N, CA and C of each residue as an Amber inpcrd file, in Angstrom:
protein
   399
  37.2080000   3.4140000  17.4350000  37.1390000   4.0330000  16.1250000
  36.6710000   3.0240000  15.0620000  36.9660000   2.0550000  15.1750000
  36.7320000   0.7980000  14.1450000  35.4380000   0.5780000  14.1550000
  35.0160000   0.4660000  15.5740000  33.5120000   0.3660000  16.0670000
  32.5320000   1.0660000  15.5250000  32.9680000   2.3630000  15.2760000
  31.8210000   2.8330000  14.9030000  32.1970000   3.0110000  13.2150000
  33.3680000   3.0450000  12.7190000  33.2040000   2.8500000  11.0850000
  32.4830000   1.6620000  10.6830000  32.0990000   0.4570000  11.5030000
  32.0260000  -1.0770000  11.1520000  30.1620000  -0.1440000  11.2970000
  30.0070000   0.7180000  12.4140000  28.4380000   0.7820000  12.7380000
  27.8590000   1.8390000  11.3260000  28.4140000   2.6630000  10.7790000
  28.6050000   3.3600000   9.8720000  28.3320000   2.6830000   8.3730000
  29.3870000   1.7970000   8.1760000  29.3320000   1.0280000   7.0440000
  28.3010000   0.1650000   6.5270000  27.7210000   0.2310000   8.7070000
  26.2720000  -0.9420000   7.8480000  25.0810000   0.1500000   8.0980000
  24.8220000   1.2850000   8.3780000  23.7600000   2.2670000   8.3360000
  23.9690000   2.5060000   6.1670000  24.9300000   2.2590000   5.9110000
  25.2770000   2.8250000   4.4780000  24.8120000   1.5930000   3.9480000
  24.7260000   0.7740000   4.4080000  24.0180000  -0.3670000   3.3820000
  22.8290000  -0.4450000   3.5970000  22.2310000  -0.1770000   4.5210000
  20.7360000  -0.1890000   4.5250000  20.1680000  -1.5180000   6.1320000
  19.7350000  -0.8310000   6.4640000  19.3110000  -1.7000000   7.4250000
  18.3620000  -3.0740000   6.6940000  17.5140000  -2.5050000   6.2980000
  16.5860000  -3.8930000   5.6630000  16.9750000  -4.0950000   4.8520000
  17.9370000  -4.1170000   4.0890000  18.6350000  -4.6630000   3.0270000
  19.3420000  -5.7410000   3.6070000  20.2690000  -5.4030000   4.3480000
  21.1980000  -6.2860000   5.1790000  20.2770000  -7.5970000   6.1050000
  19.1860000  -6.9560000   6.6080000  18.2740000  -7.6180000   7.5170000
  17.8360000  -8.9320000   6.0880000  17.2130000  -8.2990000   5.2730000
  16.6560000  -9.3700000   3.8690000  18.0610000 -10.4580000   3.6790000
  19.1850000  -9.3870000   2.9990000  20.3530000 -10.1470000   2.7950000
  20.6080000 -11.4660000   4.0510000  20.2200000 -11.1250000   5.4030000
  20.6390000 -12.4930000   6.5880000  19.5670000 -13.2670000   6.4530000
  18.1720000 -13.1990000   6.0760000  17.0320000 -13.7370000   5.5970000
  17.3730000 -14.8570000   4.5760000  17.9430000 -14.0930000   3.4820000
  18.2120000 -15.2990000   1.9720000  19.2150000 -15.9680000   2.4150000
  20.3220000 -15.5740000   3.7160000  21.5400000 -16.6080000   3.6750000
  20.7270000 -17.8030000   4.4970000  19.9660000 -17.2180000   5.2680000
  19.1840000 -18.1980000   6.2810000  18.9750000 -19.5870000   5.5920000
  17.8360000 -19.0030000   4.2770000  17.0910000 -19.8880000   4.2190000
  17.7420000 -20.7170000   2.7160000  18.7080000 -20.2810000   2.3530000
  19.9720000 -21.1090000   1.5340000  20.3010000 -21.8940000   2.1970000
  21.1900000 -21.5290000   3.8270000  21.4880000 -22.8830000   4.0470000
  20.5260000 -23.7370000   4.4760000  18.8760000 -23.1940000   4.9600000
  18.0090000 -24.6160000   5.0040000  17.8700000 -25.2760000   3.8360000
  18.0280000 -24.8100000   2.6240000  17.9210000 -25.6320000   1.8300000
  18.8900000 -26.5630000   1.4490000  20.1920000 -26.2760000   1.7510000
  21.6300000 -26.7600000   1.6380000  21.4390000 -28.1570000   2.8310000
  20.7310000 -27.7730000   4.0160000  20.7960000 -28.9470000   4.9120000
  20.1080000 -29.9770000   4.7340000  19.4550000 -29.9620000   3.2930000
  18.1340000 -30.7700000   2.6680000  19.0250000 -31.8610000   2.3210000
  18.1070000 -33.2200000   2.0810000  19.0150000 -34.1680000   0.7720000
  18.8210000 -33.8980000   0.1360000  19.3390000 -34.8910000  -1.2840000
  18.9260000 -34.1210000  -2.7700000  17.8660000 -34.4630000  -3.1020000
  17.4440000 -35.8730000  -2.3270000  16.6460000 -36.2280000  -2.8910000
  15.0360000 -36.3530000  -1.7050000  14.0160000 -36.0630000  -2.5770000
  12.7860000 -35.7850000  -1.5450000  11.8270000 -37.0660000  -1.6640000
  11.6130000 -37.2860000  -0.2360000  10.7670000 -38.5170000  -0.0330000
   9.1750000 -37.5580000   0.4260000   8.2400000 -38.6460000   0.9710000
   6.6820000 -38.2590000   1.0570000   6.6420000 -37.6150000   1.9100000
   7.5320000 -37.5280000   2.6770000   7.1480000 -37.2750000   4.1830000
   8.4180000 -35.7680000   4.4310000   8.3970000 -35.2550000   3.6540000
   9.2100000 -33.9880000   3.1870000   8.1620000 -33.1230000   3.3770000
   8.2060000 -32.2160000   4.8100000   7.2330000 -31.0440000   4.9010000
   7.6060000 -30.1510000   3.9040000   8.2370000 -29.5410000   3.6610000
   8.3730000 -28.7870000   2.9290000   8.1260000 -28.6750000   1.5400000
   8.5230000 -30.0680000   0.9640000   7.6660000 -30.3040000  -0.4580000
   6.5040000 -30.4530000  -0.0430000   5.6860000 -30.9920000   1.0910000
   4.1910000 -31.0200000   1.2350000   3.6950000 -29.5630000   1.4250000
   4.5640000 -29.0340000   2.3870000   3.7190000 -27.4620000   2.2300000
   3.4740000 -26.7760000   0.8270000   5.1420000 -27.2220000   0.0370000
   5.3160000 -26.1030000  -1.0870000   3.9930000 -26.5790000  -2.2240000
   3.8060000 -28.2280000  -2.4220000   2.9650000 -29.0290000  -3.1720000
   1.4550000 -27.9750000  -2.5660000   1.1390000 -27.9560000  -1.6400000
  -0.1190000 -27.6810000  -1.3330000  -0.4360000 -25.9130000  -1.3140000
   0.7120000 -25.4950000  -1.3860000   0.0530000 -23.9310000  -1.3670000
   0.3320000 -23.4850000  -3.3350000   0.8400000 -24.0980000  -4.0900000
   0.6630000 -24.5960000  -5.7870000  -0.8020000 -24.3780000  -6.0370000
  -0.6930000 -23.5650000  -6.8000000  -2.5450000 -23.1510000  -7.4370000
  -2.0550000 -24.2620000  -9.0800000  -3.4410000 -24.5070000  -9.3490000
  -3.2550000 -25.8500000 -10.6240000  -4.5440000 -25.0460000 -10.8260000
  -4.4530000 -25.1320000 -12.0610000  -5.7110000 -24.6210000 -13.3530000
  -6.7810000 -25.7560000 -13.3550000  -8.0800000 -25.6350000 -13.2350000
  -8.8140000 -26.3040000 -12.7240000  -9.6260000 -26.7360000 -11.4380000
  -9.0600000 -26.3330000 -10.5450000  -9.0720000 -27.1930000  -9.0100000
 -10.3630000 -25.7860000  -9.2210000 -11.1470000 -26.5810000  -8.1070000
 -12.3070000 -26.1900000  -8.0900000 -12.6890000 -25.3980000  -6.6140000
 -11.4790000 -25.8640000  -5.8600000 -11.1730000 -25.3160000  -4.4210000
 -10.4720000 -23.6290000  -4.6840000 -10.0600000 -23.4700000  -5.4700000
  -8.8250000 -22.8380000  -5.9370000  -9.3620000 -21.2020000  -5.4240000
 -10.3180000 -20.8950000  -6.0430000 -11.5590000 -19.8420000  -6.1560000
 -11.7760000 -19.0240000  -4.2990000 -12.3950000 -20.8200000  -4.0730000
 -12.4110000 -20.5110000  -2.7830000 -11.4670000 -20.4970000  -1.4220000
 -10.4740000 -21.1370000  -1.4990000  -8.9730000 -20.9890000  -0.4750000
  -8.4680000 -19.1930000  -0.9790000  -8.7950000 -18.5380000  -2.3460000
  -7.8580000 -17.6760000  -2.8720000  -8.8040000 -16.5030000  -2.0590000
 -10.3890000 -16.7170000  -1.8430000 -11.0310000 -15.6040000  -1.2370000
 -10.5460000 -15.5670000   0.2090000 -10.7990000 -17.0830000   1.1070000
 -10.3250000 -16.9600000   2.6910000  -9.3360000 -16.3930000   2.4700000
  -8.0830000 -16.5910000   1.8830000  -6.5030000 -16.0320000   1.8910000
  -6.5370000 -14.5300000   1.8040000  -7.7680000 -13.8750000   0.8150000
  -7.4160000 -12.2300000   0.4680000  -8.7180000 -11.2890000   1.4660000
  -9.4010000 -12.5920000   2.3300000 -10.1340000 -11.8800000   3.3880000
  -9.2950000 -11.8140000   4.5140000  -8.2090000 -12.8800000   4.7530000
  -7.6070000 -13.0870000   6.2240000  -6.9670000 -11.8060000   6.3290000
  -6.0830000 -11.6340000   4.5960000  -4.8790000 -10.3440000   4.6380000
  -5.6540000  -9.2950000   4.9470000  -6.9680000  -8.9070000   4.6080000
  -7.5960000  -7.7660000   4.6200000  -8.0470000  -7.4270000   5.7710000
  -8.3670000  -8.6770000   6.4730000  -8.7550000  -8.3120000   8.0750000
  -7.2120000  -8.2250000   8.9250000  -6.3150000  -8.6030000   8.3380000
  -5.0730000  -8.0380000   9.4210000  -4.6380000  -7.3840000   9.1270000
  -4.7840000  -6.6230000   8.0110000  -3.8370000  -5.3950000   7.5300000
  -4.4630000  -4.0920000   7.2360000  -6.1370000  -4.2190000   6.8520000
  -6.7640000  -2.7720000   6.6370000  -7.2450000  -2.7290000   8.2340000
  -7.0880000  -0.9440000   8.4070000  -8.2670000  -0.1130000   9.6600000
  -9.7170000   0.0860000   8.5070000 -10.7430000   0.1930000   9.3330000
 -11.7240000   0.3750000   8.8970000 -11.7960000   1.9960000   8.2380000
 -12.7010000   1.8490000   7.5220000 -12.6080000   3.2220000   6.4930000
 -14.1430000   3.6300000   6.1750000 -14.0140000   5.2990000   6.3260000
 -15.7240000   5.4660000   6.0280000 -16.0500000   5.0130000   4.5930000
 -17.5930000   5.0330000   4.2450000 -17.7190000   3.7460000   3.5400000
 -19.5340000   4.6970000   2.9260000 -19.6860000   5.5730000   3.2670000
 -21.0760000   6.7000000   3.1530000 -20.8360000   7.8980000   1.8480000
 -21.5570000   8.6090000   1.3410000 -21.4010000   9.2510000   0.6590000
 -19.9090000  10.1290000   0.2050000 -19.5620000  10.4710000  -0.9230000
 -18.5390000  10.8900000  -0.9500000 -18.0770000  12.2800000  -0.0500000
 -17.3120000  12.1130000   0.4780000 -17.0390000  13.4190000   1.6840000
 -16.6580000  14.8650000   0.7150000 -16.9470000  16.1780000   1.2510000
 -16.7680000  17.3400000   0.5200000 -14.7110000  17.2420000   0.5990000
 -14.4370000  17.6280000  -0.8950000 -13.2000000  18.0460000  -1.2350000
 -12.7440000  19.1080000   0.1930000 -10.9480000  18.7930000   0.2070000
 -10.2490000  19.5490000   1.2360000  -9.3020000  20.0950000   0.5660000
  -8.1800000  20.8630000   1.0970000  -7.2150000  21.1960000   0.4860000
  -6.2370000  20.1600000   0.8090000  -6.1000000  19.2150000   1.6820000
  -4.5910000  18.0270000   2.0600000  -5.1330000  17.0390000   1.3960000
  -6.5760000  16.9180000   1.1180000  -7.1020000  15.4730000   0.1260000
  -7.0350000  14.1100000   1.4040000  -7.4020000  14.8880000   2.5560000
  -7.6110000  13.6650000   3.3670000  -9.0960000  13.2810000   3.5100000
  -8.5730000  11.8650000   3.0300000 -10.3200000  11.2990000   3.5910000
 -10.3970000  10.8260000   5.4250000 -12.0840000  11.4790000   5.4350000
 -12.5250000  11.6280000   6.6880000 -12.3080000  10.0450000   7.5630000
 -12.5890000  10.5150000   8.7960000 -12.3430000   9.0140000   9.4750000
 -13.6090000   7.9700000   9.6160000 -13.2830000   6.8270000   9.5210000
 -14.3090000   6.0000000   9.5680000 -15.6320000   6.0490000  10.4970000
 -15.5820000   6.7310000  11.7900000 -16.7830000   7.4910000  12.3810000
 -17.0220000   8.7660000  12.0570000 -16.9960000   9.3060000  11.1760000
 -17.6780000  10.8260000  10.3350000 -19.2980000  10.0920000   9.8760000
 -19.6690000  11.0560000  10.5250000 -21.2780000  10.7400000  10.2290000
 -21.9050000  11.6440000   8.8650000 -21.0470000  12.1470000   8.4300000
 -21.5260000  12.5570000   7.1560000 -21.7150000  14.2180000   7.2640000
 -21.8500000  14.5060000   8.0640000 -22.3930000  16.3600000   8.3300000
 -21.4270000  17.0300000   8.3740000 -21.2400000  17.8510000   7.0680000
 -19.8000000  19.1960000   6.9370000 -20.2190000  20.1710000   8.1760000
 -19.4330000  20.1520000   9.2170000 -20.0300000  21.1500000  10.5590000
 -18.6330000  22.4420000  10.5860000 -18.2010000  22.3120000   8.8270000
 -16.9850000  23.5910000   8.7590000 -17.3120000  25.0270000   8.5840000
 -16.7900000  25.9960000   8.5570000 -16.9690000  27.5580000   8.4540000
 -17.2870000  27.4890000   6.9510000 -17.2120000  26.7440000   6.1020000
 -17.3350000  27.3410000   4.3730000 -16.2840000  27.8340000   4.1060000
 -14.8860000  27.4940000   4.4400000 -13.5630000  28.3160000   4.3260000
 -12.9750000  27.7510000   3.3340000 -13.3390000  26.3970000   3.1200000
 -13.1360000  24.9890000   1.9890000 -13.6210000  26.0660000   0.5790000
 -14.9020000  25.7030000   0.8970000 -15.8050000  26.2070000  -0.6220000
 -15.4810000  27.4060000  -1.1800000 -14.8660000  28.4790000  -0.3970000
 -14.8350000  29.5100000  -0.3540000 -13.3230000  29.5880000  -0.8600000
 -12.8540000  28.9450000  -0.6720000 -11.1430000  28.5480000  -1.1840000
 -11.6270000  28.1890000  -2.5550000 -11.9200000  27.0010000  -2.8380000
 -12.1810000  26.5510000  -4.0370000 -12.7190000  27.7030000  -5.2060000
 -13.7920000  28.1940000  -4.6110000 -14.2300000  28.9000000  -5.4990000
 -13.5090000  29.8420000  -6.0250000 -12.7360000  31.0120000  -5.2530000
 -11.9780000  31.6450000  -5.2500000 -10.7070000  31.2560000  -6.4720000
 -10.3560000  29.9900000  -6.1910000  -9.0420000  29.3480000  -7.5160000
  -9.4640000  29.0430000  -8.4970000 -11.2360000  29.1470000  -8.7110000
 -11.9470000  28.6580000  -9.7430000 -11.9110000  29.8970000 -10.3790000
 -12.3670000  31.0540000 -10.1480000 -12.1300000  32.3590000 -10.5440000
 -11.0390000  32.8000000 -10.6160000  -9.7250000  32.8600000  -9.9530000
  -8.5850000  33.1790000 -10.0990000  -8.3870000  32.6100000 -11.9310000
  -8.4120000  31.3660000 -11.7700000  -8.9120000  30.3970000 -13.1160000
  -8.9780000  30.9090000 -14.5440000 -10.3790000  30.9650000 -14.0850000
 -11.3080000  31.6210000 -15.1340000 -11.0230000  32.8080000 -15.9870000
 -10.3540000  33.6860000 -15.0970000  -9.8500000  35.2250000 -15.3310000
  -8.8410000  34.8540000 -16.0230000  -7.8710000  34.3560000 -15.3400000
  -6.5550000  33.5780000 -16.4200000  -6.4000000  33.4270000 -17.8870000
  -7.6440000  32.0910000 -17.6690000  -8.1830000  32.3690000 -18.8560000
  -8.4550000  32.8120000 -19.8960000  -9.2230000  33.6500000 -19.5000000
  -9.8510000  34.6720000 -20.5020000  -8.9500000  35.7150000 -20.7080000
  -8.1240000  36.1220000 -19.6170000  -6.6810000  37.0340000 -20.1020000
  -6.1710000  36.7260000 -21.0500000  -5.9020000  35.3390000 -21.4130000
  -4.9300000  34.7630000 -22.4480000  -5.7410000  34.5270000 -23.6010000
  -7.0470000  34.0940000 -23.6040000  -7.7720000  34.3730000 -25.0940000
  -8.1100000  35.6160000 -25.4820000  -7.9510000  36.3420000 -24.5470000
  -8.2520000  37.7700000 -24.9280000  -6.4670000  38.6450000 -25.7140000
  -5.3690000  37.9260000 -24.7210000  -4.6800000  38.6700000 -25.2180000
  -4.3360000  37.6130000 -26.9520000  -4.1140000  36.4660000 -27.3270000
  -4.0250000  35.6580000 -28.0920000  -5.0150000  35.7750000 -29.2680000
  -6.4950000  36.6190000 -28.8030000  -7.5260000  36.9650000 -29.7630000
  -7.6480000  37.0980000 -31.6790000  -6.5770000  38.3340000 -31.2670000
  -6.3040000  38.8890000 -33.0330000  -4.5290000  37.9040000 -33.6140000
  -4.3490000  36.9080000 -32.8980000  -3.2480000  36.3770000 -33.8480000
  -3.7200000  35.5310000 -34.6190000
């Protein structure tokens, strides 16, 4: 019974919360196992010193493009990239091999148009009835 209130109590806190929360205790106590004081040969001040952007550096420009090409090649799928694709009703864009040719019934356009007129009529109901005030 305990077992599963203890399994309970931590679904109520959040899994990645708790997961982050063992993350920051982690890396508190690496810092706690530090001295106080930092010599040259301190990776960690050398890493932290070297990934420091400074106003000026002339490298800066170019390390910041490799860095936002690396993320982009490990984190985007490729995406079509050709003329704008015809409107849907879910607003999904087509997949990156769509060769461009609407090969649908016209059930799209035929929708659209239809709410465009539904619309329109609306419309004009309400300036018509609003007319003489």
């Amino acid at each position: 019974m305990a077992a599963t209130a203890e399994k309970y109590a931590q679904w109520g806190k959040g899994l990645a919360q708790g997961e982050q929360q063992k993350r920051n205790t982690e890396a508190a106590l690496h810092e706690m196992q530090k001295p106080l004081t930092r010599h040259a040969d301190d990776e960690d001040l050398e890493r932290m010193l070297r990934e420091r952007e400074r106003d000026g550096d002339p490298m800066a420009g170019l390390l910041r493009r490799k860095k936002e090409k690396e993320a982009k090649n490990r984190n985007e799928k490729p995406r079509y990239s050709g003329p704008m694709p015809p409107p849907n009703r879910f607003n999904i864009y087509p997949g990156y091999r769509w060769d461009g040719v609407d090969r649908s019934n016209g059930f799209e356009q035929k929708r659209y148009a239809r709410l465009a007129d539904q619309k329109a009529v609306q419309d004009m109901a309400y300036k018509w009835s609003v007319e003489d005030m």
